[in-house]
PDB file of C-alpha atoms in Angstrom:
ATOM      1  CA  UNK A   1     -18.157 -14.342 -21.574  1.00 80.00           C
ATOM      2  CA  UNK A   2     -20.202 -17.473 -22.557  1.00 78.00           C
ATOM      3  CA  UNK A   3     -16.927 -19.555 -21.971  1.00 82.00           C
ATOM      4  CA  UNK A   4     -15.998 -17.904 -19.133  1.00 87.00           C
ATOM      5  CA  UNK A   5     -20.094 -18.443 -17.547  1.00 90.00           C
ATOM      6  CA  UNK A   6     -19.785 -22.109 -19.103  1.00 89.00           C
ATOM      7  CA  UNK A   7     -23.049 -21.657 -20.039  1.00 91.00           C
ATOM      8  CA  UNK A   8     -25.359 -24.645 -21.628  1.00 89.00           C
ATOM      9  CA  UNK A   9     -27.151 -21.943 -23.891  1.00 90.00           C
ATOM     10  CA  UNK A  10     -26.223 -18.161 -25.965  1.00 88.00           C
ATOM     11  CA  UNK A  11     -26.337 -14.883 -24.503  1.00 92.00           C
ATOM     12  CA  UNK A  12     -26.497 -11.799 -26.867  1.00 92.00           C
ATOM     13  CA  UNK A  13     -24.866  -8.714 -25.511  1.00 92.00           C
ATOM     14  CA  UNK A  14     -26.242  -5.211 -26.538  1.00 92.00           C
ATOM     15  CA  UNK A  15     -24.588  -1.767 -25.714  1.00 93.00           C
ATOM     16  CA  UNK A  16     -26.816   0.458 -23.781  1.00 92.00           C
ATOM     17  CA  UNK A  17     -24.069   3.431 -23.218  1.00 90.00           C
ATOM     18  CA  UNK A  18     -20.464   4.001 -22.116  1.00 86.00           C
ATOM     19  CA  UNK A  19     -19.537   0.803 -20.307  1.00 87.00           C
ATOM     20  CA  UNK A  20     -23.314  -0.582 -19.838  1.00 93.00           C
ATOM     21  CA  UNK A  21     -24.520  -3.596 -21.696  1.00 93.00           C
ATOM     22  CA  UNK A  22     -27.724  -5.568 -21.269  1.00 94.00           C
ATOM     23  CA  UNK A  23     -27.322  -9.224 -21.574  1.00 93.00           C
ATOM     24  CA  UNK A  24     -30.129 -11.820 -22.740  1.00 93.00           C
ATOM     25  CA  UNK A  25     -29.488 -15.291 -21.547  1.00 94.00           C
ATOM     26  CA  UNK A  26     -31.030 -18.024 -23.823  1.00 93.00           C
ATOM     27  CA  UNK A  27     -32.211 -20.019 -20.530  1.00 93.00           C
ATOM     28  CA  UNK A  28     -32.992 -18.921 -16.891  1.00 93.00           C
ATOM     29  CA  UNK A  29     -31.061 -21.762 -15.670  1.00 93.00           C
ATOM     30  CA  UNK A  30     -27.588 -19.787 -17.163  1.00 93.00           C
ATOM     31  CA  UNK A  31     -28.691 -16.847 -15.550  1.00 93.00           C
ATOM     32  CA  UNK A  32     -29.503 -17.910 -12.365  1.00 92.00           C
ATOM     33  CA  UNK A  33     -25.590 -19.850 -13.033  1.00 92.00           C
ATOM     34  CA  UNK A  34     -24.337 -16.261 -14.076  1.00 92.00           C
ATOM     35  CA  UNK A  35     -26.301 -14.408 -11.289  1.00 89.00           C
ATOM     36  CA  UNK A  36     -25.003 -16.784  -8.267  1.00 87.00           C
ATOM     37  CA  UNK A  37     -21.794 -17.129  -9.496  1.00 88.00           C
ATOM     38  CA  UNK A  38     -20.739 -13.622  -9.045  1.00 85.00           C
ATOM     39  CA  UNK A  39     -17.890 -11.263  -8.400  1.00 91.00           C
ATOM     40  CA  UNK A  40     -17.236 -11.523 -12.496  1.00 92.00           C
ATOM     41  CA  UNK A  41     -14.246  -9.624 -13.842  1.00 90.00           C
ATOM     42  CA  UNK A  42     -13.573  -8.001 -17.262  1.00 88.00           C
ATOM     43  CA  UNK A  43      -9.716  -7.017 -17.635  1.00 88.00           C
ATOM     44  CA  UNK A  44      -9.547  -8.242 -13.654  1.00 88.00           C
ATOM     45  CA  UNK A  45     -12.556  -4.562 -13.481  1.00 90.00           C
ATOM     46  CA  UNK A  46     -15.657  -6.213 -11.508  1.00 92.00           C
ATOM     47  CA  UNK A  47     -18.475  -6.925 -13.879  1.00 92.00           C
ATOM     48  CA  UNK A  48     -21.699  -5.484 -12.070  1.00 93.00           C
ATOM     49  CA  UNK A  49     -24.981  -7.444 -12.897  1.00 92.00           C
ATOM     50  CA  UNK A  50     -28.371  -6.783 -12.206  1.00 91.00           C
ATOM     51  CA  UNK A  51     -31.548  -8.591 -12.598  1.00 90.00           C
ATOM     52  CA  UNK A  52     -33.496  -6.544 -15.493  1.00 90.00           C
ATOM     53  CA  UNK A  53     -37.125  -6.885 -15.566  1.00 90.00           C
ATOM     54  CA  UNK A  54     -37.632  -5.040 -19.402  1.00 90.00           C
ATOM     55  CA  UNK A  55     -39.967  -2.372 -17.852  1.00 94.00           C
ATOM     56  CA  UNK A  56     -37.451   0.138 -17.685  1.00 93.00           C
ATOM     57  CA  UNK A  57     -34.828   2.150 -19.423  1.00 93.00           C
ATOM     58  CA  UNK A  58     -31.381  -0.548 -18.597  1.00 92.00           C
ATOM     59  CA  UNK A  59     -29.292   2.831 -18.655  1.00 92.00           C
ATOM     60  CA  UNK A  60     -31.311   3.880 -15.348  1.00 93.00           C
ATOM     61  CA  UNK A  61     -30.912   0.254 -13.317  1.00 93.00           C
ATOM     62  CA  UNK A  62     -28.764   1.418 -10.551  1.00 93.00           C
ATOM     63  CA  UNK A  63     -25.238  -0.865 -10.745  1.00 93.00           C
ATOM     64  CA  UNK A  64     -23.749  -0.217  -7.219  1.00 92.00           C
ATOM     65  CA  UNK A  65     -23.830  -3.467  -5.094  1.00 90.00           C
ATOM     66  CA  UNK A  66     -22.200  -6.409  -5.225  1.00 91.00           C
ATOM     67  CA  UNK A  67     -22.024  -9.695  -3.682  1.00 90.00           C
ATOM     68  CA  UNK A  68     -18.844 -10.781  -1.852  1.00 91.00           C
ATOM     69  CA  UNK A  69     -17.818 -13.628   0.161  1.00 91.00           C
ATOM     70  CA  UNK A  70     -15.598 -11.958   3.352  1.00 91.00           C
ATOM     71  CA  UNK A  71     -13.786 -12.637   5.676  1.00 91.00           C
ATOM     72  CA  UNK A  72     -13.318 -11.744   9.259  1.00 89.00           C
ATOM     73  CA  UNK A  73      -9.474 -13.089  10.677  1.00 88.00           C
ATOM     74  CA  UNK A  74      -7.492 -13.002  13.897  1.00 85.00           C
ATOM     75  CA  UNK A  75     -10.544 -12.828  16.186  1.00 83.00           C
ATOM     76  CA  UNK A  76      -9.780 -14.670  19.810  1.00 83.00           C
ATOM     77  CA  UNK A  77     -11.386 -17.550  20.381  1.00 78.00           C
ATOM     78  CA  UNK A  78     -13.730 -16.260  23.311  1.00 81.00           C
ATOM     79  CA  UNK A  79     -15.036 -13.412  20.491  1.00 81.00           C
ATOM     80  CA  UNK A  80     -16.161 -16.718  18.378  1.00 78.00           C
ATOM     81  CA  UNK A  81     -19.836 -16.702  19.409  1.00 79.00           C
ATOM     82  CA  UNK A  82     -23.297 -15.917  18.463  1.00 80.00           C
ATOM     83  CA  UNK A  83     -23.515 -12.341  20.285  1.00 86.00           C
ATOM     84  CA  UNK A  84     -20.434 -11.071  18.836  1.00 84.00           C
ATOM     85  CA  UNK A  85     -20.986 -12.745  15.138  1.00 81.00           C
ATOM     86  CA  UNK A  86     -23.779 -10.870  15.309  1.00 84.00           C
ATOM     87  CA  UNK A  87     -22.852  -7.439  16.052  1.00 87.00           C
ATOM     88  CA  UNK A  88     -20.120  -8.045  12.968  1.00 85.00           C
ATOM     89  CA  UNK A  89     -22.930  -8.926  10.745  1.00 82.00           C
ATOM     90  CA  UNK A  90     -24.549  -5.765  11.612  1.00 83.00           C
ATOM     91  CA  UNK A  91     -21.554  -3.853  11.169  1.00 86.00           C
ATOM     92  CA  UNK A  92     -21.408  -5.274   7.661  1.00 82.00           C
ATOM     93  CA  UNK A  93     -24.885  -3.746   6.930  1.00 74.00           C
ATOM     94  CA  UNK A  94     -26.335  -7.687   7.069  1.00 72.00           C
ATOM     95  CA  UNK A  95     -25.457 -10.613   5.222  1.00 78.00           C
ATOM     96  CA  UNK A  96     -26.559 -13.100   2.644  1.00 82.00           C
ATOM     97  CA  UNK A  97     -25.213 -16.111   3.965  1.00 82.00           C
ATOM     98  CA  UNK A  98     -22.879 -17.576   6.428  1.00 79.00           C
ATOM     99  CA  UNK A  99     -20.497 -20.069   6.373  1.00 79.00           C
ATOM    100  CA  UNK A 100     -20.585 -22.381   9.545  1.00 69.00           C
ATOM    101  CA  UNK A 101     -20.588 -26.162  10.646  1.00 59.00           C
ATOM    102  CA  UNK A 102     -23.539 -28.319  11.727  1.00 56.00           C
ATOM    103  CA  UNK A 103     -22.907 -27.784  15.093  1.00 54.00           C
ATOM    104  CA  UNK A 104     -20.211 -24.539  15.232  1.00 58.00           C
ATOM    105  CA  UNK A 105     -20.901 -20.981  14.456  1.00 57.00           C
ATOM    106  CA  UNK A 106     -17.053 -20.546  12.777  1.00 58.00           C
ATOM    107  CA  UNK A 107     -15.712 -22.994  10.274  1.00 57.00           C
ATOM    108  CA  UNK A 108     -11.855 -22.921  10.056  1.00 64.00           C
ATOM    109  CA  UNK A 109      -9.937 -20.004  11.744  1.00 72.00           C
ATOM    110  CA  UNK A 110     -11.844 -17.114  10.242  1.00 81.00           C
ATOM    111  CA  UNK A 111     -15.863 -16.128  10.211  1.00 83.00           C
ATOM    112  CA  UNK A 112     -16.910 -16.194   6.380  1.00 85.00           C
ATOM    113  CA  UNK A 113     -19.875 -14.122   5.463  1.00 86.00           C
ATOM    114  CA  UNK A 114     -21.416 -13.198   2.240  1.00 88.00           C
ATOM    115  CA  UNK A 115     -22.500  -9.281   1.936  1.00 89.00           C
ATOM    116  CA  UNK A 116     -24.053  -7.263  -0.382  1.00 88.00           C
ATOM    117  CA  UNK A 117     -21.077  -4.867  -0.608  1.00 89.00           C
ATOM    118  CA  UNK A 118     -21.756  -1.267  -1.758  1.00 91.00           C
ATOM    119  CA  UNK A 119     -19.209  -0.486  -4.204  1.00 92.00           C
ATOM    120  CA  UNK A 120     -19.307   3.033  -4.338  1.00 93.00           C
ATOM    121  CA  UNK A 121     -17.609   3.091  -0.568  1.00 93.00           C
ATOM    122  CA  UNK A 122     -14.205   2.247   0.196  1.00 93.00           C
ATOM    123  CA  UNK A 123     -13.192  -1.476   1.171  1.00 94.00           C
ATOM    124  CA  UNK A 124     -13.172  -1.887   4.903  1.00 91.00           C
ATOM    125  CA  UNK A 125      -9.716  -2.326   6.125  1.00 87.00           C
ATOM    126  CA  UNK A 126     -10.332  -5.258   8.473  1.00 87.00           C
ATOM    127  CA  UNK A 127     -11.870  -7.751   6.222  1.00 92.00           C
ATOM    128  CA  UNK A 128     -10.292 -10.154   3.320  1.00 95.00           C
ATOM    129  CA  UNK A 129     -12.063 -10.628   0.585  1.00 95.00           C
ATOM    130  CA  UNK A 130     -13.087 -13.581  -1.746  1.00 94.00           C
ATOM    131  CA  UNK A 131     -12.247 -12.857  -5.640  1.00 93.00           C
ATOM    132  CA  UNK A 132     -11.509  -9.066  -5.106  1.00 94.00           C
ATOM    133  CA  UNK A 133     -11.098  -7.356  -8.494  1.00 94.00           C
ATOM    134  CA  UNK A 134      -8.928  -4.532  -8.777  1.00 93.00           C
ATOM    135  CA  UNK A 135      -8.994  -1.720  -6.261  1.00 94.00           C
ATOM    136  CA  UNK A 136      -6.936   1.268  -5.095  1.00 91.00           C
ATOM    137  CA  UNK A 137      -4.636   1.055  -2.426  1.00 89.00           C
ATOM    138  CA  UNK A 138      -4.882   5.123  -1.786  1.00 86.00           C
ATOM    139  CA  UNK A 139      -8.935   5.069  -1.554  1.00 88.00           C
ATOM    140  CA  UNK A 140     -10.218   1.566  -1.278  1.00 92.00           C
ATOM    141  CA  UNK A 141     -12.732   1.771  -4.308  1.00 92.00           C
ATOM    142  CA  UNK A 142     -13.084  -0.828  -6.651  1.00 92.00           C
ATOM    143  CA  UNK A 143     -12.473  -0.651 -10.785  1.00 84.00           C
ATOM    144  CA  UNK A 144      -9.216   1.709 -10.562  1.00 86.00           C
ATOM    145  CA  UNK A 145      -5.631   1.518  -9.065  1.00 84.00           C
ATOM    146  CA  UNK A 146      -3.259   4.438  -7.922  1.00 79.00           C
ATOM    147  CA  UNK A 147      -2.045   4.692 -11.605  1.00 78.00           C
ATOM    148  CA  UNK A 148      -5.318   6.978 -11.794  1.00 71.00           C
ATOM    149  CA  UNK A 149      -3.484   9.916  -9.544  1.00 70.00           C
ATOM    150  CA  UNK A 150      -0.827   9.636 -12.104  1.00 64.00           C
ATOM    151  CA  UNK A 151       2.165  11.635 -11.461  1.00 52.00           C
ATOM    152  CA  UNK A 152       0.549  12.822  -8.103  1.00 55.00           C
ATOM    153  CA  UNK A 153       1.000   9.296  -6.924  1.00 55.00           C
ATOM    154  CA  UNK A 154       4.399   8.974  -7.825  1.00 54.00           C
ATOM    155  CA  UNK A 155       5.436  11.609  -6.817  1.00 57.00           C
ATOM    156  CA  UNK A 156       4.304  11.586  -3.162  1.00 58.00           C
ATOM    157  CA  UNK A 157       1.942  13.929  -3.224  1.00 60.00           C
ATOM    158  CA  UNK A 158      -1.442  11.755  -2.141  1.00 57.00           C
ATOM    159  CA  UNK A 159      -2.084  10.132   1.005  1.00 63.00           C
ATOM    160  CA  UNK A 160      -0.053   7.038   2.327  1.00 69.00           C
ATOM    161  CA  UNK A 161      -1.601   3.571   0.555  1.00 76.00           C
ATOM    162  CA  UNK A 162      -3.628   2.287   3.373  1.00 86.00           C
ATOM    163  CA  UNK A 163      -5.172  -0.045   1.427  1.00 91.00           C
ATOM    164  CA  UNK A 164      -3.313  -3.387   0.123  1.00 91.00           C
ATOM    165  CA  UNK A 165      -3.318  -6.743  -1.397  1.00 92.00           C
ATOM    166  CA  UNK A 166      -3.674  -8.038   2.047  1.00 93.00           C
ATOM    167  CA  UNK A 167      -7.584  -7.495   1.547  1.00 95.00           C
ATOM    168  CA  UNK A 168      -6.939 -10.016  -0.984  1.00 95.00           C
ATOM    169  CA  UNK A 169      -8.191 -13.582   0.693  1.00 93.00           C
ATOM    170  CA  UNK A 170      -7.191 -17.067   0.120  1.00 84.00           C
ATOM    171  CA  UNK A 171      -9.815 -19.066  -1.817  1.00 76.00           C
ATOM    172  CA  UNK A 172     -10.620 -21.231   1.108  1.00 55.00           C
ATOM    173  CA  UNK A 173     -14.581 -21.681   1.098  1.00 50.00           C
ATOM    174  CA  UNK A 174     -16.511 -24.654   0.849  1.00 46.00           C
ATOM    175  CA  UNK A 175     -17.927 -23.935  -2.441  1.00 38.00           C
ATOM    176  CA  UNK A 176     -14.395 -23.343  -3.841  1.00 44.00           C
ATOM    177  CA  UNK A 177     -11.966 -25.942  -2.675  1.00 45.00           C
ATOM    178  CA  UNK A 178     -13.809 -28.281  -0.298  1.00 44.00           C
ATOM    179  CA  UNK A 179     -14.558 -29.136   2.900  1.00 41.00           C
ATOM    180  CA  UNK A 180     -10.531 -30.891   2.471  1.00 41.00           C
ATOM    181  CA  UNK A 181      -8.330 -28.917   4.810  1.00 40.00           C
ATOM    182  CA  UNK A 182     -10.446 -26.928   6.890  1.00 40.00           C
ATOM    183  CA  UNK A 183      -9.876 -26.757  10.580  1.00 36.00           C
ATOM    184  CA  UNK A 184     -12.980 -26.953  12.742  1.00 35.00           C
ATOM    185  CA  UNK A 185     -12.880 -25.626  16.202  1.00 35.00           C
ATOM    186  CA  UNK A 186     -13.506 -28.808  18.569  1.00 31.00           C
ATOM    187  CA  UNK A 187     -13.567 -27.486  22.030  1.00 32.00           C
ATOM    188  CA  UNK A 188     -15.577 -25.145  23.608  1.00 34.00           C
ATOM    189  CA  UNK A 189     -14.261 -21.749  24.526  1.00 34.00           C
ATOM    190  CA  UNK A 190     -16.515 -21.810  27.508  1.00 35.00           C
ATOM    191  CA  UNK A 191     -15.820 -25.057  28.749  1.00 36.00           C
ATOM    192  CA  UNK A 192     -14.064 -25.446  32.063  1.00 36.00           C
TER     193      UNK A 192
END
């Protein structure tokens, strides 16, 4: 993991049960690197991380949310504005941050919002999103695919995949290719 975090110092790793393991960074600097770089992957499985404080059992720190850059695609143009952004934030369950120009609420085509994504519901069918790890295309959770229904998948005998790699979205974000390509919106929708 330490080339993966291209970290300046060492992190030890310790086993604290069945797929749990605490790690100690060196410096704060590579964890606050580590931290805010996140979704991680292990074997393309999302790597949850928490901030451990030491005053607790590690085994009990709840590993559920995650942060994920989404986003929101094929809304019309007169749906690009404040009230509306807002009711999709809210939808979302609130946001960390969100992507927009100096002087426009949407950057590009698509509203880009990073959420703190509970991963023990199913992906919301609407949304793309950023560095998606694997997932299930029969029940939308994260860490396992259909293989896990086994021969009840292949055989027929679950639900139709509503899920896809369509939730998958194109690394287009500011903070992964550039500001290089983007489309801004120039006019205004409510312009006459």
């Amino acid at each position: 993991m330490k080339k993966i975090w291209c970290l300046n110092d060492g992190v030890s790793i310790s086993n604290v049960d069945a797929n749990r393991f605490l790690f100690t960074f060196s410096c704060e600097s590579d964890k606050r690197q580590v931290i805010h770089g996140n979704p991680w992957t292990f074997d393309k499985a999302l790597l949850l991380l928490a901030n451990y404080d030491g005053l607790c059992n590690p085994a009990t720190v709840p590993l559920t949310t995650q942060d994920f850059w989404v986003q929101v695609h094929d809304l019309p143009v007169l749906y690009m504005n404040p009230v509306v952004r807002e009711l999709i934030v809210r939808s979302l369950g609130g946001y960390i941050e969100i992507e927009q120009s100096r002087t426009r609420l949407w950057v590009g085509s698509f509203l880009r919002i990073k959420v703190h994504l509970d991963v023990t519901k199913a992906l919301r069918l609407r949304l793309q999103y950023e560095r998606l790890p694997i997932f299930c295309y029969i029940c939308g959770l994260l860490n396992h695919t259909e293989k896990n229904y086994g021969v009840r998948a292949t055989l027929g005998e679950v639900e139709p995949r509503p899920y896809g790699s369509w939730l998958r979205a194109a690394l287009e974000g500011p903070n992964l290719q550039g500001w290089s390509g983007r489309t801004f919106f120039t006019q205004d929708p409510f312009a006459k």
